[in-house]
Structure formats: structure tokens, C-alpha cells
Amino acid sequence: MSTTTISTSAGPVTVDITEPVPGLHVYEVPADVSTASPYRWILAHHDGPALASFASEDAAGSAAEKVGSLVDWTRNAITTASQFGPSGLKSLTALLVDLGGQHPNA
């Protein structure tokens, strides 16, 4: 298993990640961060930007698989966002919500 460091309100934290699709990471928010949120599993770009939060690891991994073919997620975050364009990013957000995702800070 790999790790990555994420930024939290309590400072940087290292978390274990899985990569269900090249360039997309899934990880659990540490127990002492956002303690009231039931959406503990984050789907994020490998550069760090969180795309959505989910209630389970399976839901986050399934969403990664469903959006995995939309763009080349292995590119940097700016390039990936450019591949979508403004309307495409709105469509991605809507798709992630349809798949059970919430705003990553929910």
C-alpha cells in the first residue's frame, strides 16, 4: 500500500491510499479530522485535489472506476482540469454526486 500526505485543518497528515484507477487516489480521512462527517472516504487526483467524499471505500473506488476513462488522470491537476474545461468540470461534479459523492469538505 502507498501513502500520501494531505493538508488538514490540523496540519499535514500522512494517509494510506489505494489507486483504483491510474492517477486517482482513494483514502480515509483520519478519525480526528472532520469528526462529524459520515463521508470519510476521499476520491482525489494524485496531485492532491479532492474530487468528492463518500460514505465508504467501495463507493469511492467504484466512482473512480466510473470516471477513470473520462481523461488522463495521470497528468498534473492543471492539465487534467484543462482536459475537462469549465462545463466538463460541472458535469464531472454532477456525475460524482449521482454516484453518491459529496463535496470533499462535507
PDB file of C-alpha atoms in Angstrom:
ATOM      1  CA  MET A   1       0.000   0.000   0.000  1.00  0.00           C
ATOM      2  CA  SER A   2       1.177   3.530  -0.746  1.00  0.00           C
ATOM      3  CA  THR A   3       0.843   6.706   1.283  1.00  0.00           C
ATOM      4  CA  THR A   4       0.345  10.384   0.591  1.00  0.00           C
ATOM      5  CA  THR A   5       0.353  13.489   2.734  1.00  0.00           C
ATOM      6  CA  ILE A   6      -2.827  15.544   2.835  1.00  0.00           C
ATOM      7  CA  SER A   7      -3.474  19.005   4.231  1.00  0.00           C
ATOM      8  CA  THR A   8      -5.982  19.231   7.067  1.00  0.00           C
ATOM      9  CA  SER A   9      -7.079  21.965   9.449  1.00  0.00           C
ATOM     10  CA  ALA A  10      -4.799  20.272  12.000  1.00  0.00           C
ATOM     11  CA  GLY A  11      -1.833  20.359   9.600  1.00  0.00           C
ATOM     12  CA  PRO A  12      -0.356  17.790   7.212  1.00  0.00           C
ATOM     13  CA  VAL A  13      -1.275  14.137   7.790  1.00  0.00           C
ATOM     14  CA  THR A  14       0.043  11.020   6.049  1.00  0.00           C
ATOM     15  CA  VAL A  15      -2.662   8.557   4.954  1.00  0.00           C
ATOM     16  CA  ASP A  16      -2.704   5.171   3.238  1.00  0.00           C
ATOM     17  CA  ILE A  17      -4.023   5.276  -0.316  1.00  0.00           C
ATOM     18  CA  THR A  18      -5.262   2.908  -2.966  1.00  0.00           C
ATOM     19  CA  GLU A  19      -5.178   3.762  -6.657  1.00  0.00           C
ATOM     20  CA  PRO A  20      -8.187   2.020  -8.255  1.00  0.00           C
ATOM     21  CA  VAL A  21      -7.527   3.915 -11.499  1.00  0.00           C
ATOM     22  CA  PRO A  22      -4.129   5.294 -12.527  1.00  0.00           C
ATOM     23  CA  GLY A  23      -3.904   8.855 -11.237  1.00  0.00           C
ATOM     24  CA  LEU A  24      -6.873   8.653  -8.841  1.00  0.00           C
ATOM     25  CA  HIS A  25      -6.351   8.031  -5.135  1.00  0.00           C
ATOM     26  CA  VAL A  26      -8.810   6.832  -2.508  1.00  0.00           C
ATOM     27  CA  TYR A  27      -8.082   7.344   1.176  1.00  0.00           C
ATOM     28  CA  GLU A  28      -9.852   7.575   4.513  1.00  0.00           C
ATOM     29  CA  VAL A  29      -9.947  10.868   6.371  1.00  0.00           C
ATOM     30  CA  PRO A  30      -8.174  10.431   9.735  1.00  0.00           C
ATOM     31  CA  ALA A  31     -10.551   9.858  12.656  1.00  0.00           C
ATOM     32  CA  ASP A  32      -9.636  13.148  14.349  1.00  0.00           C
ATOM     33  CA  VAL A  33     -10.423  15.264  11.254  1.00  0.00           C
ATOM     34  CA  SER A  34     -13.998  16.364  10.470  1.00  0.00           C
ATOM     35  CA  THR A  35     -15.275  14.036  13.177  1.00  0.00           C
ATOM     36  CA  ALA A  36     -18.975  14.738  12.499  1.00  0.00           C
ATOM     37  CA  SER A  37     -18.833  13.866   8.797  1.00  0.00           C
ATOM     38  CA  PRO A  38     -20.117  10.442   7.694  1.00  0.00           C
ATOM     39  CA  TYR A  39     -18.282  10.899   4.371  1.00  0.00           C
ATOM     40  CA  ARG A  40     -14.877   9.566   5.436  1.00  0.00           C
ATOM     41  CA  TRP A  41     -13.532   8.323   2.091  1.00  0.00           C
ATOM     42  CA  ILE A  42     -11.991  10.754  -0.371  1.00  0.00           C
ATOM     43  CA  LEU A  43     -11.551  10.350  -4.111  1.00  0.00           C
ATOM     44  CA  ALA A  44      -8.680  12.622  -5.131  1.00  0.00           C
ATOM     45  CA  HIS A  45      -6.415  13.435  -8.023  1.00  0.00           C
ATOM     46  CA  HIS A  46      -2.883  12.122  -7.430  1.00  0.00           C
ATOM     47  CA  ASP A  47      -1.610  15.739  -7.234  1.00  0.00           C
ATOM     48  CA  GLY A  48      -3.805  16.251  -4.183  1.00  0.00           C
ATOM     49  CA  PRO A  49      -7.074  17.973  -5.142  1.00  0.00           C
ATOM     50  CA  ALA A  50     -10.026  16.119  -3.650  1.00  0.00           C
ATOM     51  CA  LEU A  51     -12.849  15.434  -6.111  1.00  0.00           C
ATOM     52  CA  ALA A  52     -15.536  14.110  -3.744  1.00  0.00           C
ATOM     53  CA  SER A  53     -16.082  12.383  -0.419  1.00  0.00           C
ATOM     54  CA  PHE A  54     -18.004   9.133   0.012  1.00  0.00           C
ATOM     55  CA  ALA A  55     -19.543   7.110   2.824  1.00  0.00           C
ATOM     56  CA  SER A  56     -17.443   4.022   2.057  1.00  0.00           C
ATOM     57  CA  GLU A  57     -14.210   2.924   0.439  1.00  0.00           C
ATOM     58  CA  ASP A  58     -16.186   0.783  -2.020  1.00  0.00           C
ATOM     59  CA  ALA A  59     -18.278   3.771  -3.112  1.00  0.00           C
ATOM     60  CA  ALA A  60     -15.179   5.922  -3.664  1.00  0.00           C
ATOM     61  CA  GLY A  61     -13.428   3.136  -5.592  1.00  0.00           C
ATOM     62  CA  SER A  62     -16.498   2.468  -7.713  1.00  0.00           C
ATOM     63  CA  ALA A  63     -16.766   6.173  -8.564  1.00  0.00           C
ATOM     64  CA  ALA A  64     -13.078   6.197  -9.537  1.00  0.00           C
ATOM     65  CA  GLU A  65     -13.683   3.320 -11.923  1.00  0.00           C
ATOM     66  CA  LYS A  66     -16.685   5.080 -13.467  1.00  0.00           C
ATOM     67  CA  VAL A  67     -14.827   8.360 -14.095  1.00  0.00           C
ATOM     68  CA  GLY A  68     -11.474   6.742 -14.873  1.00  0.00           C
ATOM     69  CA  SER A  69     -11.870   6.781 -18.641  1.00  0.00           C
ATOM     70  CA  LEU A  70     -13.010  10.412 -18.893  1.00  0.00           C
ATOM     71  CA  VAL A  71      -9.491  11.932 -19.021  1.00  0.00           C
ATOM     72  CA  ASP A  72      -5.864  11.002 -18.415  1.00  0.00           C
ATOM     73  CA  TRP A  73      -5.786  11.279 -14.618  1.00  0.00           C
ATOM     74  CA  THR A  74      -2.031  10.617 -14.548  1.00  0.00           C
ATOM     75  CA  ARG A  75      -1.351  14.121 -15.887  1.00  0.00           C
ATOM     76  CA  ASN A  76      -0.924  17.013 -13.433  1.00  0.00           C
ATOM     77  CA  ALA A  77      -4.042  18.571 -11.919  1.00  0.00           C
ATOM     78  CA  ILE A  78      -3.984  21.696 -14.102  1.00  0.00           C
ATOM     79  CA  THR A  79      -3.700  19.647 -17.303  1.00  0.00           C
ATOM     80  CA  THR A  80      -6.463  17.326 -16.154  1.00  0.00           C
ATOM     81  CA  ALA A  81      -8.762  20.259 -15.384  1.00  0.00           C
ATOM     82  CA  SER A  82      -7.964  21.752 -18.798  1.00  0.00           C
ATOM     83  CA  GLN A  83      -8.926  18.466 -20.469  1.00  0.00           C
ATOM     84  CA  PHE A  84     -12.389  18.831 -18.919  1.00  0.00           C
ATOM     85  CA  GLY A  85     -12.888  22.550 -19.450  1.00  0.00           C
ATOM     86  CA  PRO A  86     -15.350  24.555 -17.316  1.00  0.00           C
ATOM     87  CA  SER A  87     -18.530  22.788 -18.458  1.00  0.00           C
ATOM     88  CA  GLY A  88     -16.842  19.398 -18.207  1.00  0.00           C
ATOM     89  CA  LEU A  89     -15.866  20.040 -14.587  1.00  0.00           C
ATOM     90  CA  LYS A  90     -19.502  20.827 -13.799  1.00  0.00           C
ATOM     91  CA  SER A  91     -20.529  17.580 -15.489  1.00  0.00           C
ATOM     92  CA  LEU A  92     -17.886  15.660 -13.507  1.00  0.00           C
ATOM     93  CA  THR A  93     -19.182  17.127 -10.251  1.00  0.00           C
ATOM     94  CA  ALA A  94     -22.766  16.202 -11.183  1.00  0.00           C
ATOM     95  CA  LEU A  95     -21.681  12.652 -12.066  1.00  0.00           C
ATOM     96  CA  LEU A  96     -19.825  12.252  -8.750  1.00  0.00           C
ATOM     97  CA  VAL A  97     -22.941  13.430  -6.876  1.00  0.00           C
ATOM     98  CA  ASP A  98     -25.046  10.921  -8.836  1.00  0.00           C
ATOM     99  CA  LEU A  99     -22.560   8.241  -7.730  1.00  0.00           C
ATOM    100  CA  GLY A 100     -23.110   9.149  -4.053  1.00  0.00           C
ATOM    101  CA  GLY A 101     -20.313  11.690  -3.679  1.00  0.00           C
ATOM    102  CA  GLN A 102     -20.459  14.841  -1.613  1.00  0.00           C
ATOM    103  CA  HIS A 103     -18.381  17.996  -1.589  1.00  0.00           C
ATOM    104  CA  PRO A 104     -14.998  16.850  -0.213  1.00  0.00           C
ATOM    105  CA  ASN A 105     -15.414  19.054   2.859  1.00  0.00           C
ATOM    106  CA  ALA A 106     -18.907  17.732   3.699  1.00  0.00           C
TER     107      ALA A 106
END
